[in-house]
XYZ file of C-alpha atoms in Angstrom:
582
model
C -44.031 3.063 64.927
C -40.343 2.149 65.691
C -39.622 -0.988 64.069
C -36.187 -3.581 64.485
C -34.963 -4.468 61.457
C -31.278 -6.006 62.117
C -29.659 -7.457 65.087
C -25.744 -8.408 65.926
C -24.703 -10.425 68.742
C -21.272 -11.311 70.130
C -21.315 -13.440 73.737
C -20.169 -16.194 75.406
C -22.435 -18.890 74.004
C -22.097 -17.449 70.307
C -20.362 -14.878 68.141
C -23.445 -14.345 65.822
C -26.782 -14.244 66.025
C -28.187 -18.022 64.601
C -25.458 -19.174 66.794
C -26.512 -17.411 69.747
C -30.858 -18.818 69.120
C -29.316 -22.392 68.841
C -27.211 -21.955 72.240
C -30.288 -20.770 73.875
C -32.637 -23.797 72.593
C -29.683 -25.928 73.470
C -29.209 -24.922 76.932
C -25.626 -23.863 76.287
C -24.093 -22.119 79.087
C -21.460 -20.006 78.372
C -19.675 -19.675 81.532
C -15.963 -21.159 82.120
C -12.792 -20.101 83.826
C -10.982 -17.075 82.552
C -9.061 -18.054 79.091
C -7.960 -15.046 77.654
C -8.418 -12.091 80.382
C -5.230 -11.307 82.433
C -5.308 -12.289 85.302
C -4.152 -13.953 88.394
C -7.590 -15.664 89.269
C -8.150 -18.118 86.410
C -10.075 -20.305 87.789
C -12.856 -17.917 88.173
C -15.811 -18.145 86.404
C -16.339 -15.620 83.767
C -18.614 -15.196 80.094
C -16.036 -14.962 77.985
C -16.415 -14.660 74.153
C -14.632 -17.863 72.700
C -12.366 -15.930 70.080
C -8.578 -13.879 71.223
C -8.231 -10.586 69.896
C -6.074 -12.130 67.281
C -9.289 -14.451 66.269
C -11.637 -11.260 65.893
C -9.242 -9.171 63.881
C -8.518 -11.894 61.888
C -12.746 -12.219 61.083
C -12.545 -8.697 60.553
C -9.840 -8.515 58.652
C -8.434 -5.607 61.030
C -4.845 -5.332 62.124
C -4.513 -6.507 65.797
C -2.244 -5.172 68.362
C -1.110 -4.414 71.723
C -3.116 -1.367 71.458
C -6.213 -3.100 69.874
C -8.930 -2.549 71.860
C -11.046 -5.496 72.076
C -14.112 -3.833 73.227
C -13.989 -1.946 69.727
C -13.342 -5.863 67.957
C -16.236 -7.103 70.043
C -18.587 -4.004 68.993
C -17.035 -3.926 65.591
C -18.373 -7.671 64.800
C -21.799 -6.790 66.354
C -22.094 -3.841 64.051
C -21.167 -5.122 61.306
C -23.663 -8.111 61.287
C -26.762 -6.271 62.583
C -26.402 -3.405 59.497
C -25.888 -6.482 56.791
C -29.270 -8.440 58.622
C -30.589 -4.651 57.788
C -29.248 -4.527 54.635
C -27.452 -1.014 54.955
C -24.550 -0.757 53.368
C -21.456 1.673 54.273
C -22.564 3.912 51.634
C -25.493 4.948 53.400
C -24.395 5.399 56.686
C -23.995 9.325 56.315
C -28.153 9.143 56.854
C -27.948 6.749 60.291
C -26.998 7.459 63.569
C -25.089 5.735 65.910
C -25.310 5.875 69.957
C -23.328 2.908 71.521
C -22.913 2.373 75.212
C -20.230 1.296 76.896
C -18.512 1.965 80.567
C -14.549 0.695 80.421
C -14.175 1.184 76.571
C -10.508 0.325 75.694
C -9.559 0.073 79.351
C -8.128 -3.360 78.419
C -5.599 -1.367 76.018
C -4.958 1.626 78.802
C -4.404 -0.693 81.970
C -1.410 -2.154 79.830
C 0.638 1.231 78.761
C -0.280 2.206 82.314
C 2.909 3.976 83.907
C 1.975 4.003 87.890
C 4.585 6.672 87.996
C 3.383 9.362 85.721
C -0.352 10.911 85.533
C -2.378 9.925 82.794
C -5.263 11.897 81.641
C -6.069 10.142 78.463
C -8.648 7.591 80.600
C -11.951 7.803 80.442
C -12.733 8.450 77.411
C -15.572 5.938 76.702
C -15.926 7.721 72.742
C -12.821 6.476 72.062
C -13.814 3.224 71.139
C -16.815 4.331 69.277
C -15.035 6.339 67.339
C -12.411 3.368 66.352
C -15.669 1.208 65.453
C -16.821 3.797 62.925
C -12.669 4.076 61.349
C -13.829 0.022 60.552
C -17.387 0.342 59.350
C -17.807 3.819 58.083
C -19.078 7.555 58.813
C -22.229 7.699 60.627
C -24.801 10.923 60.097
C -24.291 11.336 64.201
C -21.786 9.457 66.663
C -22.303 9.343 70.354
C -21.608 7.344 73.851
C -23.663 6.454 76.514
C -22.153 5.736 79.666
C -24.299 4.545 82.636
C -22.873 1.564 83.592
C -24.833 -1.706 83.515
C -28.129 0.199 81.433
C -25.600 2.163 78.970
C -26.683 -0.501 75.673
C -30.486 0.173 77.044
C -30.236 4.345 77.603
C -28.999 4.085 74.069
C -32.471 2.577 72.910
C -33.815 5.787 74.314
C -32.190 8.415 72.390
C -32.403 6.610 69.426
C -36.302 5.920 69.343
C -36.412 10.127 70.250
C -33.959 10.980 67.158
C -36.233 8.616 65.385
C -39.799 10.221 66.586
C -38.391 13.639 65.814
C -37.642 12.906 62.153
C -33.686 13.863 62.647
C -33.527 10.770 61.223
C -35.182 7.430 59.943
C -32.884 4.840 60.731
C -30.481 4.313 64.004
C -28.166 1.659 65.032
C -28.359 1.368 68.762
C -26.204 -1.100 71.512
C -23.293 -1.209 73.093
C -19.963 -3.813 73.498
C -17.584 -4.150 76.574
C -14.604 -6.341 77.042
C -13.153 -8.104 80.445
C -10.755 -6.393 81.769
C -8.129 -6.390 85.024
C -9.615 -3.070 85.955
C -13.363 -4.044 84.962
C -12.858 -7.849 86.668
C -10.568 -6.879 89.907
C -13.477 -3.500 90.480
C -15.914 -5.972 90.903
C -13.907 -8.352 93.161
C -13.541 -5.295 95.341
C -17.190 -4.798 95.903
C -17.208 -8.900 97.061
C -20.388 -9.606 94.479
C -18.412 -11.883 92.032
C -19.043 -15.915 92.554
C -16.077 -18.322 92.723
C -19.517 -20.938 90.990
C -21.573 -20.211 88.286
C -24.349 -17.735 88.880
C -27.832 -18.825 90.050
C -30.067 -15.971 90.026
C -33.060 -15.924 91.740
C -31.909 -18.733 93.557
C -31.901 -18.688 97.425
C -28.068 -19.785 97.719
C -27.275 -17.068 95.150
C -23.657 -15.726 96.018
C -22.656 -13.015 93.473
C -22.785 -12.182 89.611
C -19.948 -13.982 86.782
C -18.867 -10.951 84.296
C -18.902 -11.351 80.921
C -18.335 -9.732 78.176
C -19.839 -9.268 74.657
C -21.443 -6.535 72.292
C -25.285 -6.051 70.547
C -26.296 -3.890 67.979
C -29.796 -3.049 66.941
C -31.179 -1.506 63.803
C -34.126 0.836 64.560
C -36.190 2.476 62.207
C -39.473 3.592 61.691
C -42.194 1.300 59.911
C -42.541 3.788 56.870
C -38.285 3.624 56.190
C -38.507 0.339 56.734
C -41.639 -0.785 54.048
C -40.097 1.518 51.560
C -37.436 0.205 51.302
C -38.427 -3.564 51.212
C -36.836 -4.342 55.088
C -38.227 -7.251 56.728
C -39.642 -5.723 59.861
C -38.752 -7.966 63.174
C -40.646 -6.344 65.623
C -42.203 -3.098 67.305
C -39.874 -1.379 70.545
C -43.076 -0.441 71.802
C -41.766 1.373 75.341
C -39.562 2.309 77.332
C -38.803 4.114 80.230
C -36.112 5.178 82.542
C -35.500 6.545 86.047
C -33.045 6.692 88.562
C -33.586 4.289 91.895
C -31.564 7.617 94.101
C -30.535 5.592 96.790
C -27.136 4.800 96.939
C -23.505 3.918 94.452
C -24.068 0.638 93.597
C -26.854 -1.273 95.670
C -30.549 -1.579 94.572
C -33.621 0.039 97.436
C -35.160 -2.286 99.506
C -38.246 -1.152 97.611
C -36.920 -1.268 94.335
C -38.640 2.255 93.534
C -36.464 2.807 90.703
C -37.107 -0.488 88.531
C -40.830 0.080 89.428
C -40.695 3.708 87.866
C -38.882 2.043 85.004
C -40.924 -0.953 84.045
C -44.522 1.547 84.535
C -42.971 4.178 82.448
C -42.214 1.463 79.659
C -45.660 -0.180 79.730
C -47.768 2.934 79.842
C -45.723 4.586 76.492
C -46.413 1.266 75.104
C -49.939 1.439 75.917
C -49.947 -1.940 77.983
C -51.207 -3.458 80.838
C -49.243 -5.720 83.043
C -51.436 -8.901 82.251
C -50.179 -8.075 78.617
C -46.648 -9.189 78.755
C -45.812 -12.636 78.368
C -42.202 -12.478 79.492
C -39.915 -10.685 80.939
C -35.824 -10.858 80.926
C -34.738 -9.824 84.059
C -31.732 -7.978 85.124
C -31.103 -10.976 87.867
C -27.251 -10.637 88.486
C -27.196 -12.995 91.010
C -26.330 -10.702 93.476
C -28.449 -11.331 97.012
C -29.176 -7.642 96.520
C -30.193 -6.688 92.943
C -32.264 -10.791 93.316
C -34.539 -9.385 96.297
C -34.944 -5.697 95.191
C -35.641 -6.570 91.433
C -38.110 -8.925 92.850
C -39.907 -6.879 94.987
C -40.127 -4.371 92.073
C -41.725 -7.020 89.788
C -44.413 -7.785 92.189
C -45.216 -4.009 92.810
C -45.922 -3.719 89.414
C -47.421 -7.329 88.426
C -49.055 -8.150 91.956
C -49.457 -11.748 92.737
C -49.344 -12.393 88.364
C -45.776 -11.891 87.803
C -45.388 -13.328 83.924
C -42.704 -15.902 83.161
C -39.218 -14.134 84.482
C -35.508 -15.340 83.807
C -32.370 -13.802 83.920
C -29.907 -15.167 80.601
C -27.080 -13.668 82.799
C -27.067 -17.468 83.922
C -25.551 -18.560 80.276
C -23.920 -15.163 79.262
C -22.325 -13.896 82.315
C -22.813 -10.077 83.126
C -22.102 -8.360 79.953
C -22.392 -4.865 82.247
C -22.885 -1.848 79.601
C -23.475 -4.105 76.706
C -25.935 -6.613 78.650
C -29.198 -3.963 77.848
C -28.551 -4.730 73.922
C -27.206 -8.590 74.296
C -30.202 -9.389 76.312
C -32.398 -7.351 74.252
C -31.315 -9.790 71.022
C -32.193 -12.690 72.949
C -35.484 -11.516 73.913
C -36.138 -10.292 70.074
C -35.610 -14.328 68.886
C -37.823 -15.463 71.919
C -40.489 -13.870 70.325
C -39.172 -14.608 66.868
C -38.606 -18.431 67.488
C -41.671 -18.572 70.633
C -39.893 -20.085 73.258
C -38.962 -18.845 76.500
C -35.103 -19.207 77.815
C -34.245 -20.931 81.139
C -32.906 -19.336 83.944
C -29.739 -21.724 84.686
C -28.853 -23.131 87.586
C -31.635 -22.259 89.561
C -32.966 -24.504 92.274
C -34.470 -23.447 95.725
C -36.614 -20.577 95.896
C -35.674 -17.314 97.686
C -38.021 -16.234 100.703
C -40.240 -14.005 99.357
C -38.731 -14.015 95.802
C -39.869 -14.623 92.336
C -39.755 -17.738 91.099
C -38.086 -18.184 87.837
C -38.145 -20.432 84.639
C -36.457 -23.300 85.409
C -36.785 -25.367 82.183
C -36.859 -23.523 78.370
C -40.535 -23.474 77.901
C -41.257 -24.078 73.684
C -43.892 -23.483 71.849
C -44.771 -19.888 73.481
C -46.600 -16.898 71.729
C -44.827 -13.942 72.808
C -46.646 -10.934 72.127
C -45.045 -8.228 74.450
C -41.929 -9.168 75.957
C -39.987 -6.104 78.885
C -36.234 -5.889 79.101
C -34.913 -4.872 82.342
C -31.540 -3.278 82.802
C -30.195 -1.594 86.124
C -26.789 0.177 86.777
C -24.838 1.323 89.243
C -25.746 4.418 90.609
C -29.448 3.297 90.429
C -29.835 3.857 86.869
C -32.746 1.865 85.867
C -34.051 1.594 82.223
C -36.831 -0.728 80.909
C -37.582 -1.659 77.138
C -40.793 -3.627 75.709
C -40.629 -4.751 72.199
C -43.927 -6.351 70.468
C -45.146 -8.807 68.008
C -46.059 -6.316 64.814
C -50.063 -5.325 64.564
C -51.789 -6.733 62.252
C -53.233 -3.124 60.730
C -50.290 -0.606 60.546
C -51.584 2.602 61.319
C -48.915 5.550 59.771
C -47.633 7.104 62.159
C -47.002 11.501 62.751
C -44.142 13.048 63.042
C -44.673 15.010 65.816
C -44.676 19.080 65.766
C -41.452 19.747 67.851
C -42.090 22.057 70.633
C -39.244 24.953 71.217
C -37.065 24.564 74.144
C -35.538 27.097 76.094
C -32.305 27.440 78.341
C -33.274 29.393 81.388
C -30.144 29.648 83.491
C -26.567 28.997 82.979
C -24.480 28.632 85.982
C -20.092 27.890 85.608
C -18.777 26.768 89.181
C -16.182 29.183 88.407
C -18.392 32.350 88.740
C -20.162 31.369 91.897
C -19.695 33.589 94.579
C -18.389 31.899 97.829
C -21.690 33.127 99.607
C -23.932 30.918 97.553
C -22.416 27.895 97.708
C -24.335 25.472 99.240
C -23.192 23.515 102.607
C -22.726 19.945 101.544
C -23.005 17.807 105.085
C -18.456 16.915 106.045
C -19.310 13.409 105.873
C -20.679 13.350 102.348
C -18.213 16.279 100.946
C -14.759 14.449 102.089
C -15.733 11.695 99.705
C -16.439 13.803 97.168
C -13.428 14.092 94.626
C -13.094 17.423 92.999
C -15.066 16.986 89.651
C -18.034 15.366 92.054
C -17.591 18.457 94.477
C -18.198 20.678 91.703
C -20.466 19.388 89.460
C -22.851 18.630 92.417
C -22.192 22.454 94.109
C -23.123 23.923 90.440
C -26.072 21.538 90.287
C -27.672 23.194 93.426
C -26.920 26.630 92.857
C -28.387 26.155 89.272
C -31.715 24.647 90.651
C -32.248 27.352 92.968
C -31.924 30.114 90.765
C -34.071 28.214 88.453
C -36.513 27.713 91.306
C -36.428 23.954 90.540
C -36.446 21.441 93.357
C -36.577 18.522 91.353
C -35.742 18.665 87.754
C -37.733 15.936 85.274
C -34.544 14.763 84.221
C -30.765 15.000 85.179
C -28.351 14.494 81.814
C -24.900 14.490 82.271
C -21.842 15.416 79.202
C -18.421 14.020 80.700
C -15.495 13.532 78.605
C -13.296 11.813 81.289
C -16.203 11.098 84.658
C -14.088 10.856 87.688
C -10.683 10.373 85.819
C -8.749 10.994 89.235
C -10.646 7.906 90.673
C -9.798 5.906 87.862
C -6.211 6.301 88.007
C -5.592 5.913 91.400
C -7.328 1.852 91.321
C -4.860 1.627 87.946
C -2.083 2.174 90.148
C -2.942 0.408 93.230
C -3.751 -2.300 90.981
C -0.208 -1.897 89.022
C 1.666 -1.044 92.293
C -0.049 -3.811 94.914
C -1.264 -6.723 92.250
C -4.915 -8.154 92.227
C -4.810 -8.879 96.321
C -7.168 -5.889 98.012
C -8.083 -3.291 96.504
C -10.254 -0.753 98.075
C -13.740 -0.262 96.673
C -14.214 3.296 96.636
C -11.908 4.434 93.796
C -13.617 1.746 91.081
C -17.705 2.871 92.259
C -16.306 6.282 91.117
C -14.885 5.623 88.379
C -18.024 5.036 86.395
C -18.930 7.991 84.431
C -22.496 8.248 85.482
C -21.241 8.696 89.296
C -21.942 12.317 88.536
C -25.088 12.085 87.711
C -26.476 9.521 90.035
C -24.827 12.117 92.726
C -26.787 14.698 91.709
C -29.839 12.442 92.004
C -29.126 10.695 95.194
C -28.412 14.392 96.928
C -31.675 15.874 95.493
C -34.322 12.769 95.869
C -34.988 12.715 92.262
C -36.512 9.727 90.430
C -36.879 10.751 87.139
C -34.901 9.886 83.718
C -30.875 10.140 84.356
C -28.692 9.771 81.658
C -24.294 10.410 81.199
C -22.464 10.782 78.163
C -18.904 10.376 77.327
C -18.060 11.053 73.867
C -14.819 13.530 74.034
C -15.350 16.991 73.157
C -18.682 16.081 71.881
C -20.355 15.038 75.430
C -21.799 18.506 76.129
C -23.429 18.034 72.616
C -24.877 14.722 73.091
C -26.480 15.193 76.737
C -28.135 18.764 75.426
C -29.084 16.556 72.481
C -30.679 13.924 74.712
C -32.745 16.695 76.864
C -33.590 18.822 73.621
C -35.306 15.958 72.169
C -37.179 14.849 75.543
C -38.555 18.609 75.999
C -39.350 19.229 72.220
C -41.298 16.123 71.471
C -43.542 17.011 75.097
C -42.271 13.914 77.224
C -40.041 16.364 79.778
C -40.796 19.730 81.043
C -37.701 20.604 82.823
C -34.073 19.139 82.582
C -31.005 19.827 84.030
C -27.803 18.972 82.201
C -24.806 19.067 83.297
C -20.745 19.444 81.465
C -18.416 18.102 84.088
C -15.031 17.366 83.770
C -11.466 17.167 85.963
C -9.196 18.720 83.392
C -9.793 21.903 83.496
C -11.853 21.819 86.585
C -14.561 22.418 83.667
C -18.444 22.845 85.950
C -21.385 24.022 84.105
C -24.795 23.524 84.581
C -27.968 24.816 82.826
C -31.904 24.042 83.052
C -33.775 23.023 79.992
C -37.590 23.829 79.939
C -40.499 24.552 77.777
C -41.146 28.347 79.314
C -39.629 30.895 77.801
C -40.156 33.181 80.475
C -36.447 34.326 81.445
C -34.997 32.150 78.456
C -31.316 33.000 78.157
C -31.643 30.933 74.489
C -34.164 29.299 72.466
C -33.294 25.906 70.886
C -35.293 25.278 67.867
C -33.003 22.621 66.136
C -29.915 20.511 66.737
C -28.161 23.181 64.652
C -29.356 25.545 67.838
C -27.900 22.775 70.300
C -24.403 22.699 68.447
C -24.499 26.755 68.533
C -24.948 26.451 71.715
C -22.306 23.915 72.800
C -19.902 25.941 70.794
C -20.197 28.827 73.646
C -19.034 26.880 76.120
C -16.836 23.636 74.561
C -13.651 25.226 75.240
């Protein structure tokens, strides 16, 4: 049994986490016009976190400068509160893990020692901040970076609950922080889904999403570690599940098909039915879009008994890659405190929409609560955390199965013949790191005789790092006016990825990371784990970068017929990166 142990929250309606349970029981909604983020349109509203960079250093006690990052302050106060509400101290760190999530990192730092007249290749990297949040707390036993977008703080649930089942290790601190930035804010004014009000999801005159900003960290550990070591135990993350919606960059299916896949996955590996959850916080952006589809996925999975549904986006603002940890805090003291948190603002119903809690509801028992967190790309991920049983049953460390690595395919040495005919309409969008990593994809499926792997895991240092300079310089060269669309959906790192997945009609889990040097590492990591502990049978990862022109591609799987290696151990996995991180 995976047990929660310590939580740390920094958002708009509090900077720790008794502030943050008295904001909710208060009502307090967090959203204002812009204070501290620079930009042009100040009077739009935005969750920002009520401290400046120079506020958060100064809590810290870190120096603050130009090249502060204050997605690393944000995470940095997180961290630090959810491993003292744990009670581990920096001293033990070398036996806990880390995997954060986050999508612009220290953009806020990079968009302002952006030269529009010289090429920059140092964006991108998402591990960056990680890394910086670590120099302030301590060394971790293991360091990595999820990256998909709006789930990235949820994915990172995932791995960690796997390192935990395998026995790698016994405790993990899992979340993820993001800051407001010009690039971040003036992306999504491009896509025309931000509201000049505040929010209202759910609500039929629903308009568009407020950003936000923030960072959550959770301590995870299993029920043993945690009793032995006298840790008050806050409650069970019971499921989870993930899976990709394959449909298109940044909107939700009609049909939802992704968030259904999701929230099924979650309840069946926490061996629930859907009459047994009492509450569920919804992704609800506020968007007409994400509003209808995340509603008809609810209802395909709870029929006509959809359980009590808000979205806290109302009071925090979208918190993008850190929202799947931020909202995951709120729903741990909703269970903790029994009450159920209003969804602000909302008051006509949508046509043939959920209906959500209007008023706080008190006095609730909250046995099984699901977290839902969707991000661009379709990348879908659903958590369910539990009251604790009454009769602890120990739990096994599971017998890890060996995994093998059946093909190996670098774009480099693929004959002309066998590359695959991508349709001109699709392949003139495609940048070059997308062209490749999607051509070596194919040709690696093929001569794996895979159609559809189980899983699609993605190691990218710098994603589509062309993309994301060219919106840095229209936006340094032409201002916050227009900005074209295109160049910020690609500029997430799981755009590879979801590619991949959209192209190939595949469902199942999708995950990106973006840790430097290390990302190869952390996505064989990721589908090692899945295939040893006997929840995957196939996998394909992926190592795709622009500098470089770096494309390689391998299937994971648990036949060793045709095995080119056999991973055993994460010692195996770091062998094997080392033949091919160059």
């Amino acid at each position: 049994m995976i047990v929660v142990t310590g939580t740390g929250i920094v958002s708009a309606i509090g900077t720790n986490t008794p502030e943050v349970a008295r904001a909710l029981l208060a009502d307090t909604n967090g959203i204002a016009p812009v204070r501290f983020l620079e930009t042009q349109h100040r009077q739009m509203p935005v969750g920002e976190v009520k401290l400046s960079n120079e506020d958060l250093a100064q809590r810290l006690g870190v120096p603050c400068t130009a090249q502060t990052s204050r997605t690393m302050l944000l995470g940095t106060l997180a961290l630090r509160e959810a491993l003292a509400m744990a009670g581990i101290s920096s001293e033990q760190l070398a036996d806990v893990a880390l995997v954060s999530g986050t999508t612009v990192a220290d953009m806020d730092c990079a968009e302002r020692r952006f030269d529009a007249a010289q090429s920059c290749n140092s964006l991108g990297d998402c591990g960056r901040s990680t890394e910086e949040m670590v120099q302030h707390i301590g060394p971790f036993g293991f360091v990595t970076t999820c990256s998909t977008a709006c789930s990235s703080a949820a994915n990172a649930f995932i791995l960690g609950a796997n390192l935990l089942r395998s026995g790698r290790f016994k405790q993990m601190v899992v979340g993820g922080t993001e800051c407001l930035s010009r690039f971040h804010f003036n992306g999504f004014r491009s896509l025309m889904i931000l509201d000049g009000e505040p929010c209202r999801p759910f609500d039929d005159t629903r308009a568009g999403l407020n950003l936000g900003e923030g960072a959550a960290f959770v301590v995870l550990e299993t029920a043993e570690n945690a009793a032995q070591r006298g840790a008050e135990a806050l409650a069970e993350l019971s499921g989870w599940g993930n899976a990709c919606d394959a449909f298109h960059q940044t909107a939700s299916s009609d049909d939802g098909i992704g968030a259904v896949l999701s929230m099924r996955q979650a309840l069946q590996r926490a061996g629930l039915k859907p009459a047994d959850i009492d509450y569920v916080n919804a992704h609800g952006t506020g968007t007409p879009n994400n509003d209808a589809s995340e509603s008809v996925a609810l209802r395909s999975v709870f029929g006509e008994n959809v359980p009590p549904v808000s979205s806290t986006k109302s009071r925090t603002g979208h918190t993008t890659s850190a929202s799947g940890s931020i909202e995951s805090v709120i729903c741990l003291l909703a269970m903790r405190q029994g009450f159920i948190p209003s969804n602000l603002n909302w008051q006509k119903p949508m046509a043939d929409g959920i209906v959500p809690v209007a008023q706080t509801l008190r006095e609730q028992q909250l046995r099984h609560v699901l977290c839902n967190s969707f991000g661009f790309g379709g990348n879908d991920t659903s958590l369910v955390f539990s009251t604790l049983p009454t009769s602890k049953q120990p739990s096994q460390t599971p017998t890890l199965r060996p995994v093998y690595v059946k093909t190996v395919v670098q774009f480099v040495d693929i004959p002309e013949t066998e590359l695959p005919r991508i349709p001109p309409l699709v392949s003139r969008r495609l940048s070059g790191v997308l062209r490749r990593a999607l051509l070596t994809s194919l040709v690696t499926l093929k001569r794996a005789g895979i159609e559809q792997p189980q899983a699609i895991i993605t190691g990218t240092a710098m994603g589509c790092v062309d993309e994301t300079e060219k919106f840095l310089r229209e936006l340094a060269n032409d201002g916050e006016g227009s900005l074209k669309p295109t160049n910020f959906i690609h500029s997430t790192h799981n755009t590879i990825s979801s590619l991949i997945a959209i192209h190939t009609h595949c469902h199942s889990y999708n995950s990106t990371y973006a840790h430097g040097q290390r990302s190869l590492e952390s996505a064989l990591t990721d589908a090692w784990l899945q295939i040893a502990l006997g929840d995957l049978k196939t996998a394909l990862v992926g190592w795709h970068d622009e500098e470089g022109q770096i494309a390689i591609s391998m299937v994971l799987t648990n036949e060793a017929d045709g095995a080119e290696y056999t991973l055993n151990s994460l010692e195996d996995v770091r062998q094997l990166c080392s033949n091919y991180s160059h």
